[in-house]
């Protein structure tokens, strides 16, 4: 659940992105990693986006997940304003199924990296898992929880497909 001491910050360009990004929250909850989620648009609320990124480190955030759809600049703006790792999640279902958002998020100029996930809910879940992997390099509890999550995921996949 959302925490008063989050270490992962999830920002999104619109509240309309929230249903997709709740998949990231659910995954972080499974891993017992504290998070917060804010609407913070690079275009509609640029000052909020600026303030979020520039205060993130001092507020205790360690990773930022940034989701956006149309003209998807939010992850790049976050990465420009903080040295914290920024994981970009392109929202699907927009122009060309979200391909524009994917290209906008992934195609960063050298010097300001964004680690771009796959589009939509797959990307939201993977952003949470990537955040966990980053945090696990310096947190033994998160590493144990992540390894346990991965083992359970593997164990849950049957070798045989279900009968017709
Ligand atoms: C982007 O524009 C948001 O990230 C969202 O995916 C898209 C559409 O926003 P709404 O018009 O639904 O608010 O900034």
XYZ file of N, CA, C and O and ligand atoms in Angstrom, residues 12-17 41 43-44 67-70 91 94, ligand 1:
74
model
N 2.842 9.525 -13.033
C 2.180 9.255 -14.325
C 1.617 10.550 -14.867
O 1.290 11.476 -14.116
N 1.523 10.592 -16.205
C 1.112 11.823 -16.857
C -0.338 12.179 -16.656
O -0.715 13.345 -16.801
N -1.164 11.203 -16.306
C -2.599 11.450 -16.155
C -3.182 10.411 -15.213
O -2.675 9.272 -15.140
N -4.259 10.801 -14.553
C -4.975 9.824 -13.729
C -5.491 8.673 -14.581
O -5.733 7.574 -14.070
N -5.644 8.911 -15.880
C -6.112 7.826 -16.760
C -5.066 6.713 -16.893
O -5.379 5.627 -17.360
N -3.836 6.979 -16.483
C -2.785 5.951 -16.497
C -2.834 5.062 -15.247
O -2.155 4.029 -15.192
N 2.352 15.554 -14.629
C 2.540 15.599 -16.080
C 3.671 16.543 -16.486
O 3.783 17.655 -15.954
N 3.705 18.022 -19.188
C 3.108 19.070 -20.014
C 2.052 19.879 -19.275
O 2.023 21.104 -19.362
N 1.169 19.186 -18.534
C 0.051 19.889 -17.891
C 0.422 20.432 -16.519
O -0.176 21.411 -16.064
N 5.426 6.902 -15.907
C 4.563 6.385 -16.965
C 3.912 7.532 -17.708
O 3.457 8.502 -17.090
N 3.880 7.424 -19.033
C 3.179 8.436 -19.823
C 2.754 7.829 -21.149
O 3.339 6.851 -21.628
N 1.715 8.439 -21.710
C 1.196 7.965 -22.981
C 1.537 8.941 -24.088
O 2.672 8.965 -24.559
N 0.607 9.787 -24.436
C 0.819 10.672 -25.581
C 2.027 11.594 -25.374
O 2.214 12.140 -24.298
N 2.711 4.066 -21.969
C 1.320 3.611 -21.926
C 0.890 3.138 -23.304
O 1.188 3.779 -24.319
N -2.523 4.176 -27.230
C -2.609 5.523 -27.798
C -2.288 5.435 -29.286
O -2.621 4.470 -29.949
C -0.321 11.646 -21.221
O -1.414 11.777 -22.068
C -0.774 10.745 -20.120
O 0.319 10.023 -19.636
C -1.829 9.873 -20.742
O -1.349 8.579 -21.059
C -2.204 10.623 -22.019
C -3.662 10.970 -22.088
O -4.044 11.673 -20.944
P -5.583 11.987 -20.638
O -6.088 12.808 -21.776
O -6.293 10.657 -20.515
O -5.593 12.746 -19.339
O 0.125 12.840 -20.712
